[in-house]
Short mmCIF file of C-alpha atoms and ligand atoms in Angstrom, two decimals:
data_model
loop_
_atom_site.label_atom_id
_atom_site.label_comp_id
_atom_site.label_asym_id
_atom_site.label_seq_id
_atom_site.Cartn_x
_atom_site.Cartn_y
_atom_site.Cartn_z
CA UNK A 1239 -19.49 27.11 33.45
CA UNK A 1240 -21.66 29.65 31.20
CA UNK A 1241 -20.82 29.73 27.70
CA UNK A 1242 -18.33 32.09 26.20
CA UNK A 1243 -19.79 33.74 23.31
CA UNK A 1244 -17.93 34.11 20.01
CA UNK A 1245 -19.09 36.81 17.47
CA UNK A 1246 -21.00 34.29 15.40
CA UNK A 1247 -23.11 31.56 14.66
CA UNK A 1248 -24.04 30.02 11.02
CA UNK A 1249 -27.65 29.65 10.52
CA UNK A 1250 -28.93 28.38 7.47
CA UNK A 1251 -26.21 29.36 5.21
CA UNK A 1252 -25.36 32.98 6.86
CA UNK A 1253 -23.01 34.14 10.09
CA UNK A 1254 -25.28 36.40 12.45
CA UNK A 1255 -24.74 37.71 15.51
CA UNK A 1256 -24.59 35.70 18.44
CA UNK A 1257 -27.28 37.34 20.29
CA UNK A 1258 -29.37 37.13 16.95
CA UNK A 1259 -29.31 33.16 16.54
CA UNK A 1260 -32.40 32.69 18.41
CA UNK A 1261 -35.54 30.70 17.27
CA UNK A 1262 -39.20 30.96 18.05
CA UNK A 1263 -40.36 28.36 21.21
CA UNK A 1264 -42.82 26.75 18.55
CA UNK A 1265 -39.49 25.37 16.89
CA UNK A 1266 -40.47 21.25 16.39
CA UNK A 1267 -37.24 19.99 18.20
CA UNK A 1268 -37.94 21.49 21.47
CA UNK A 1269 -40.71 19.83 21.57
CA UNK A 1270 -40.23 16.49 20.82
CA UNK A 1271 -36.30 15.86 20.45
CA UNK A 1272 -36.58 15.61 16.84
CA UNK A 1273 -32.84 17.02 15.98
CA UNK A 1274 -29.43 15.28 15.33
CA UNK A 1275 -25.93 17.49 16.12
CA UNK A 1276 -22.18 16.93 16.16
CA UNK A 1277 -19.73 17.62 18.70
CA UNK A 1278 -16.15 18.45 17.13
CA UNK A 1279 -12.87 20.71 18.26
CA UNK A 1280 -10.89 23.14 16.68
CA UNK A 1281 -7.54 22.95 17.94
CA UNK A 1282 -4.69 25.40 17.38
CA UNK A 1283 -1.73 24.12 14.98
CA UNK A 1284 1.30 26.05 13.80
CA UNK A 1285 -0.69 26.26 10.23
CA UNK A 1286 -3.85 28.34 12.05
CA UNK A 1287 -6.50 26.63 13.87
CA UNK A 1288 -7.17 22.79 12.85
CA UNK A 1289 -10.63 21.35 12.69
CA UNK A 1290 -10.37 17.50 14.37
CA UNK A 1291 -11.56 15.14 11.70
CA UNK A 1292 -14.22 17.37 10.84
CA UNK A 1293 -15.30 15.64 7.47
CA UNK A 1294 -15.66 12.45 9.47
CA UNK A 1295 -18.09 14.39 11.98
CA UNK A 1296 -19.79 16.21 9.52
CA UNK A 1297 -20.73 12.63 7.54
CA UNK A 1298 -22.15 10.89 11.07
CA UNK A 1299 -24.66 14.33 11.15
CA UNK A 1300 -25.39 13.32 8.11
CA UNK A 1301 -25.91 9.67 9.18
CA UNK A 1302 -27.34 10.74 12.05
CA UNK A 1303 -30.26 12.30 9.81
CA UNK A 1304 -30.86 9.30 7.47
CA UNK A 1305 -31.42 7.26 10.47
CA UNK A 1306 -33.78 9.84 11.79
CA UNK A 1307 -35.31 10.22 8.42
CA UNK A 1308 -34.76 13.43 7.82
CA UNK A 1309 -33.17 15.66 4.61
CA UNK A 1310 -30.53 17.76 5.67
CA UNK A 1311 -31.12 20.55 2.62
CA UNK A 1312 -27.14 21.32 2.71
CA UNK A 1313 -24.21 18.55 1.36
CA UNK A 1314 -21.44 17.59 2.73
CA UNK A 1315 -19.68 20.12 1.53
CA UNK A 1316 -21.68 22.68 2.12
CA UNK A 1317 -21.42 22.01 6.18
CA UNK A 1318 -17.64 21.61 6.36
CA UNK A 1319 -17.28 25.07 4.45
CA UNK A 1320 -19.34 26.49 6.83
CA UNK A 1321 -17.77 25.12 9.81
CA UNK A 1322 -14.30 26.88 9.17
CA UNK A 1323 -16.19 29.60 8.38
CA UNK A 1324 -17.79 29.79 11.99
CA UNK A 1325 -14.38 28.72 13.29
CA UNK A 1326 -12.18 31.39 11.74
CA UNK A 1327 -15.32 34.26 12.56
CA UNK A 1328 -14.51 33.66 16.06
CA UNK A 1329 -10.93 34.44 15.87
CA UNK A 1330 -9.98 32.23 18.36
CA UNK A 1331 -7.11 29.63 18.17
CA UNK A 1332 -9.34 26.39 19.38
CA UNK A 1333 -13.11 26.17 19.86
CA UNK A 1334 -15.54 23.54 20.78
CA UNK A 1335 -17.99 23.19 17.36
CA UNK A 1336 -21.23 22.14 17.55
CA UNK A 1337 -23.70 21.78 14.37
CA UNK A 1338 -27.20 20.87 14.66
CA UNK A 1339 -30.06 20.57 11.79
CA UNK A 1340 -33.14 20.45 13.63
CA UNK A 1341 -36.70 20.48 12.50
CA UNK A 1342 -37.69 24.31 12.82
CA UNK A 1343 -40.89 26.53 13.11
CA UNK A 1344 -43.62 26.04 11.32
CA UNK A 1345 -45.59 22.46 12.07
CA UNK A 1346 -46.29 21.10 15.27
CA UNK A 1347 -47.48 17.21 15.61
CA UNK A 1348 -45.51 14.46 15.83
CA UNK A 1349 -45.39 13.88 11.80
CA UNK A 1350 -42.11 15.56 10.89
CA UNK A 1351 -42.54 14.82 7.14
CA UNK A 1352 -43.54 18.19 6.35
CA UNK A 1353 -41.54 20.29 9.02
CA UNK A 1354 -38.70 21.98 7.44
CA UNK A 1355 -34.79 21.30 8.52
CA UNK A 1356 -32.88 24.12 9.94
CA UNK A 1357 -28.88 23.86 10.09
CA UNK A 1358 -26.62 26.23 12.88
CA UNK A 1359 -23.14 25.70 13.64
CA UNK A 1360 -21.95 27.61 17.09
CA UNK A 1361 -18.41 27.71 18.30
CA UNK A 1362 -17.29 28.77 21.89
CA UNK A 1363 -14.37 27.86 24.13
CA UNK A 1364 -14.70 24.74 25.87
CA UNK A 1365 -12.27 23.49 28.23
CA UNK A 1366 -11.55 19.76 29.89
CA UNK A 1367 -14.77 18.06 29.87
CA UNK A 1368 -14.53 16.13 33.09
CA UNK A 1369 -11.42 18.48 34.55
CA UNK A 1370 -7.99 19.72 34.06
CA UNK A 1371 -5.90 16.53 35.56
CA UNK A 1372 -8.97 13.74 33.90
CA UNK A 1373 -5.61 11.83 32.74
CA UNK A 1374 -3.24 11.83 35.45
CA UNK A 1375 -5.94 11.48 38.30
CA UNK A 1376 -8.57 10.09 37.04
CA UNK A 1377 -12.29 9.84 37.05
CA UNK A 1378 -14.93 8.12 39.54
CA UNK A 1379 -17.63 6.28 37.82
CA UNK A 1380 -20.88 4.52 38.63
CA UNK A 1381 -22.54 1.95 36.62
CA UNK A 1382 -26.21 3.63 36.14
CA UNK A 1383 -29.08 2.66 37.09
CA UNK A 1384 -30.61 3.98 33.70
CA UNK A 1385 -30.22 1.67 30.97
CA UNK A 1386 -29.15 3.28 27.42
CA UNK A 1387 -32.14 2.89 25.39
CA UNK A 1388 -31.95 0.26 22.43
CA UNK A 1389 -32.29 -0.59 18.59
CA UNK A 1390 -35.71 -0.32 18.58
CA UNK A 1391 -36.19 2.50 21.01
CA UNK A 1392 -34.16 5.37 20.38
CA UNK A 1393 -31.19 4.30 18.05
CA UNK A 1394 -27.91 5.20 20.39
CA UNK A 1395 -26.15 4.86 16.80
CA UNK A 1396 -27.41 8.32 15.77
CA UNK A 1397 -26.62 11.49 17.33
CA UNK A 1398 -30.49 12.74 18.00
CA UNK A 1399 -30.89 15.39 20.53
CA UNK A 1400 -33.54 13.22 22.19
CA UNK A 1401 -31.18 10.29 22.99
CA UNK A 1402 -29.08 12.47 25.63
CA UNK A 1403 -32.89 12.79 27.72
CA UNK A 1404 -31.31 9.28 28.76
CA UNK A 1405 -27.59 10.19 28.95
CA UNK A 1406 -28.82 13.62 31.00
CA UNK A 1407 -30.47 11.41 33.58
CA UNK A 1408 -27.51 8.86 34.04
CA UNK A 1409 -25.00 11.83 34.25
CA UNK A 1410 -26.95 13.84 36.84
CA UNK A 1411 -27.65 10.61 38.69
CA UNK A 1412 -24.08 9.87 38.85
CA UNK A 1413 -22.72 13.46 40.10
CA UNK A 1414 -25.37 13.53 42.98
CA UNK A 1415 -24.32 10.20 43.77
CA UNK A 1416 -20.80 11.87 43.95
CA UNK A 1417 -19.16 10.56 41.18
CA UNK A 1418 -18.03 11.82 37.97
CA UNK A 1419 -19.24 10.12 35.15
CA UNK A 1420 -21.82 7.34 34.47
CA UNK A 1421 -21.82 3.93 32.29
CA UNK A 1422 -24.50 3.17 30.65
CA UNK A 1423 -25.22 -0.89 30.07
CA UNK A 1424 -27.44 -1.74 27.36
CA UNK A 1425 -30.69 -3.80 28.12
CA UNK A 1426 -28.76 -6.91 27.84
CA UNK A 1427 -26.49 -5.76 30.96
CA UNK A 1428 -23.11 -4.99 28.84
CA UNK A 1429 -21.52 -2.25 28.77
CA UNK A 1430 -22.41 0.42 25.59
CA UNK A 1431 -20.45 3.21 26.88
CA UNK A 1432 -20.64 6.65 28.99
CA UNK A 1433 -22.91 9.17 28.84
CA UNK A 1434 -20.73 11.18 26.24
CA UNK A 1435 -18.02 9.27 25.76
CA UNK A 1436 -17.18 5.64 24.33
CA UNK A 1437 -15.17 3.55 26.64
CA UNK A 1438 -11.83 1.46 26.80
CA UNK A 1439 -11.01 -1.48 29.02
CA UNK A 1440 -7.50 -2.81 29.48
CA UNK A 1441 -7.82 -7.05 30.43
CA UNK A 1442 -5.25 -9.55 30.38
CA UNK A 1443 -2.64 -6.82 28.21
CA UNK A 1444 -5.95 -6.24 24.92
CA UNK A 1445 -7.67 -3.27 25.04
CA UNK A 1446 -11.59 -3.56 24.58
CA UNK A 1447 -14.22 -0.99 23.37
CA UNK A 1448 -18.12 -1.94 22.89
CA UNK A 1449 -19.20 -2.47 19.34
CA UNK A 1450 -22.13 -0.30 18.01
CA UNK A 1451 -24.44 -3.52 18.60
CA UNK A 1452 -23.84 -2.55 22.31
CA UNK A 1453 -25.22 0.37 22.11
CA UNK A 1454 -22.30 2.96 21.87
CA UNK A 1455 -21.94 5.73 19.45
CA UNK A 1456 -19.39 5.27 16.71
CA UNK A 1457 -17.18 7.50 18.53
CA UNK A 1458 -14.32 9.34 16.27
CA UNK A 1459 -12.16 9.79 19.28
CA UNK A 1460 -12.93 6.27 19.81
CA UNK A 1461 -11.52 5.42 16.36
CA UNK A 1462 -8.75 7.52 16.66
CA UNK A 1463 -7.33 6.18 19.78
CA UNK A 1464 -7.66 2.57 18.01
CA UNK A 1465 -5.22 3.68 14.90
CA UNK A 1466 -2.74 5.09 17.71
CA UNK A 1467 -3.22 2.21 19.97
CA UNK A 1468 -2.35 -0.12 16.86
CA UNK A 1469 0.34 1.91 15.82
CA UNK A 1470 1.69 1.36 19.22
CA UNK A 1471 1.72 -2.00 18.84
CA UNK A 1472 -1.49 -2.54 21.37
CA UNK A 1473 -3.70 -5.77 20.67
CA UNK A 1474 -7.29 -3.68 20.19
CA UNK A 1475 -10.48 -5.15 19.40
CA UNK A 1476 -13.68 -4.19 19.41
CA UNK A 1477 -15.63 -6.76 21.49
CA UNK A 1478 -18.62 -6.95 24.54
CA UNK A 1479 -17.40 -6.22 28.42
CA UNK A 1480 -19.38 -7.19 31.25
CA UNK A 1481 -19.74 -5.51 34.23
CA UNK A 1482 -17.31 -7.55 35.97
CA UNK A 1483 -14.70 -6.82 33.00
CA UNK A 1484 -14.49 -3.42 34.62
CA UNK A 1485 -13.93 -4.55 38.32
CA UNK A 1486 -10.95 -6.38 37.10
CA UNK A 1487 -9.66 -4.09 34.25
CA UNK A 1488 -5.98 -3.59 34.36
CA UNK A 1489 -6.98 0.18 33.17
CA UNK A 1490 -9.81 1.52 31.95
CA UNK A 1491 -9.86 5.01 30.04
CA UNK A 1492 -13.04 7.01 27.87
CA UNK A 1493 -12.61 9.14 25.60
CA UNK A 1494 -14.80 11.75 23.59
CA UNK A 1495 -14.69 15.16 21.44
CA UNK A 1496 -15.27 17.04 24.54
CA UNK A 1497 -13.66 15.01 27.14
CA UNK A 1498 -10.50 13.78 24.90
CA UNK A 1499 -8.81 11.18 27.01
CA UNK A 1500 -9.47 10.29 30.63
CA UNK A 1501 -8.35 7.88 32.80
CA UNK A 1502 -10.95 6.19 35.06
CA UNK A 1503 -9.82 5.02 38.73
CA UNK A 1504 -12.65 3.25 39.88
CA UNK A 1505 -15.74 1.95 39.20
CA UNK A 1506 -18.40 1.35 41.79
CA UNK A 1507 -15.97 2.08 44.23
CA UNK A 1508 -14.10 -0.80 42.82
CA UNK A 1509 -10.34 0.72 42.26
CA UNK A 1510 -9.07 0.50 38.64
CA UNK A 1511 -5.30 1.18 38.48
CA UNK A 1512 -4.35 4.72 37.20
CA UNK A 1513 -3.05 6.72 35.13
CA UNK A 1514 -2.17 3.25 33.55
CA UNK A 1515 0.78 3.12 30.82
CA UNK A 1516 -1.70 2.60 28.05
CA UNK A 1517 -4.01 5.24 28.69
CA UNK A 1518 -1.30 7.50 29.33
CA UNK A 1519 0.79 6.22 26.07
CA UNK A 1520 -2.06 7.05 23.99
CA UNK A 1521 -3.38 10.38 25.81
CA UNK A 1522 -0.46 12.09 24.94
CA UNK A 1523 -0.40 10.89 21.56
CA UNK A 1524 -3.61 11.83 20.68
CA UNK A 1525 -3.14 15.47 22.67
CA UNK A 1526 -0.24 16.13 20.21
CA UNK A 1527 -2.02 14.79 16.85
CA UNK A 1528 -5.42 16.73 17.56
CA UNK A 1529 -2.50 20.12 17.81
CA UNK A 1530 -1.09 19.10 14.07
CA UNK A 1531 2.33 17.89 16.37
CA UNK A 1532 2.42 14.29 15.03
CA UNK A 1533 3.31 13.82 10.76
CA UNK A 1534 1.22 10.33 10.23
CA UNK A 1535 -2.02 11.67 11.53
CA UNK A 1536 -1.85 15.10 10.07
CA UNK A 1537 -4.50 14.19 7.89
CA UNK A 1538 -7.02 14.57 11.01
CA UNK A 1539 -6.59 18.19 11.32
CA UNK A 1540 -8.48 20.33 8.63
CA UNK A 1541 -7.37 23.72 8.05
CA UNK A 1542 -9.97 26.42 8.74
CA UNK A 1543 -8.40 28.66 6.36
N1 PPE B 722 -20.84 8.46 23.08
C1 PPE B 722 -21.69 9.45 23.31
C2 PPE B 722 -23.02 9.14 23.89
C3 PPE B 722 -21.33 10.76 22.99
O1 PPE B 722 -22.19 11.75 23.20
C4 PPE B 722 -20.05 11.01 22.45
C5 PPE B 722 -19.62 12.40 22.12
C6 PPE B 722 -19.18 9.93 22.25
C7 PPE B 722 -19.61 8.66 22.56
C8 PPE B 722 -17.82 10.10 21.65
O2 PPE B 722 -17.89 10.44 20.30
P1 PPE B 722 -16.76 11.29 19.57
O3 PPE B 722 -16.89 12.68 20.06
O4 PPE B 722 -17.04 11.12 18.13
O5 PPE B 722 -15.47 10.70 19.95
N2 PPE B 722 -20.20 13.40 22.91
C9 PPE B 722 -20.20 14.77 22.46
C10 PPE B 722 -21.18 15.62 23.24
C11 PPE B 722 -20.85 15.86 24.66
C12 PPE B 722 -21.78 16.86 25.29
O6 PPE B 722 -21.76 16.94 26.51
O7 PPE B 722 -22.53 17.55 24.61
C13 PPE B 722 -18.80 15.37 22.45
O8 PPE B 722 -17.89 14.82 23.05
O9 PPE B 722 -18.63 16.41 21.82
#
């Protein structure tokens, strides 16, 4: 699907025209994959459109950068004003968000201490990730063949624009294979999580998710899903899977920004039962909080004006 443009895009503290947001092909981060972004939703509530947890994404950019090292020369602040700025310039009810600060034109080499950090925030409308009926049917996945990079390679911990080189490759690998989505193991052979999404497995009634040590992204849907999960009295812990945790799962669901909740119904051809009750419980819990629709997590959705 092309992208839907919106009338805007913040770049570096002003809204210009879509068309206009371009950069010149010397920019640093094209080169060498030296950016971090975010990934966030608008969603429509009956107060005006609703910004998902958007201080929460806005500080992992930020985190994002100190890992990579680099000065983001806006706050905090600064960055969530400007993304319900972006969000209410587009008019819409809901949008997909997505900020980057990347290092810009100027210096070329691999030394980015004295390339300068450029910040854009660009909303469009994004619909289901991986399709319309992810929940009730289900997604096919494969266990890749590409491992997610580590530690001491390419920290999966921080949103850099280079680390999806290695989710692009599992993902593409996975739909010519036929299947929907990959999983990514880490280069001990557990599982870290999907190529943009963490993961949930259901064994023996607790729910599991990967830990950050196994290479996974401190996903915010990811935390979400474990206050509703609690709240629903679910035993959830955060804890390795093997491979063979999957074969067996009772259910298995992932979950992401862009792909919200999905259900997974096999893995390596192995079925997994679905939709299962969990997945399903929680799915339609979180589709109502991320809309403003449930009181005790009304805190998660941040007015754009
Ligand atoms: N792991 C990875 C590797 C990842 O990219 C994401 C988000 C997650 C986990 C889930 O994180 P969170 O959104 O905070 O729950 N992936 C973003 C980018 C997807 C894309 O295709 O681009 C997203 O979902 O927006």
């Amino acid at each position: 699907m092309p992208i839907q443009s919106t009338p805007k895009i913040w770049m570096n503290g002003e809204l210009v025209d879509w068309d206009k947001a371009q950069i010149h092909v010397l920019t640093h981060t094209l080169h060498y994959g030296t950016g971090v972004f975010e990934g966030i939703r608008a969603y429509p509530t009956d107060d005006g459109p609703a910004v998902f947890r958007l201080t929460e994404h806005i500080k992992r950019l930020f985190n994002s950068a100190h890992i990579l090292g680099m000065e983001i020369p806006f706050t905090v602040d600064e960055l969530i004003q400007a993304t319900k700025d972006t969000v209410a310039s587009t008019g819409l009810p809901g949008c997909y968000v997505r900020p980057i600060a990347y290092y810009g034109y100027g210096e070329m080499g691999l030394n980015t201490l004295p390339c300068r950090t450029d910040v854009a925030i660009a909303c469009w409308p994004w619909g289901a990730y991986l399709g319309d009926d992810a929940v009730s049917k289900g997604v096919r996945m494969k266990i890749s063949s590409w491992t997610r990079h580590d530690h001491n390679t390419m920290p999966p911990a921080a949103k850099t624009v280079g680390n999806y080189v290695n989710s692009s490759l599992a993902k593409v690998e996975a739909l010519k294979a036929g299947y929907d989505e990959a999983i990514m193991l880490a280069p001990n052979g557990l599982v870290a999580e999907c190529t943009g999404e963490n993961i949930f497995a259901v064994r023996n009634d607790i729910m599991i998710t990967p830990p950050i040590s196994a290479g996974a992204l401190e996903g915010i849907t990811q935390n979400s899903v474990m206050t509703i999960a609690r709240d629903l009295g679910y035993d959830v812990r955060v804890d390795n899977l093997a491979r063979s945790d999957l074969y067996i799962a009772e259910e298995i669901f992932v979950c992401g920004t862009a792909a919200e909740i999905s259900s997974v119904n096999s893995v390596d051809d192995r079925a997994v039962p679905c939709p299962g009750p969990k997945t399903q419980a929680i799915a339609s819990i979180y589709l109502d909080a991320v809309k403003g629709r449930v009181d005790k997590y009304k805190h998660w959705c941040e007015l754009a004006v």
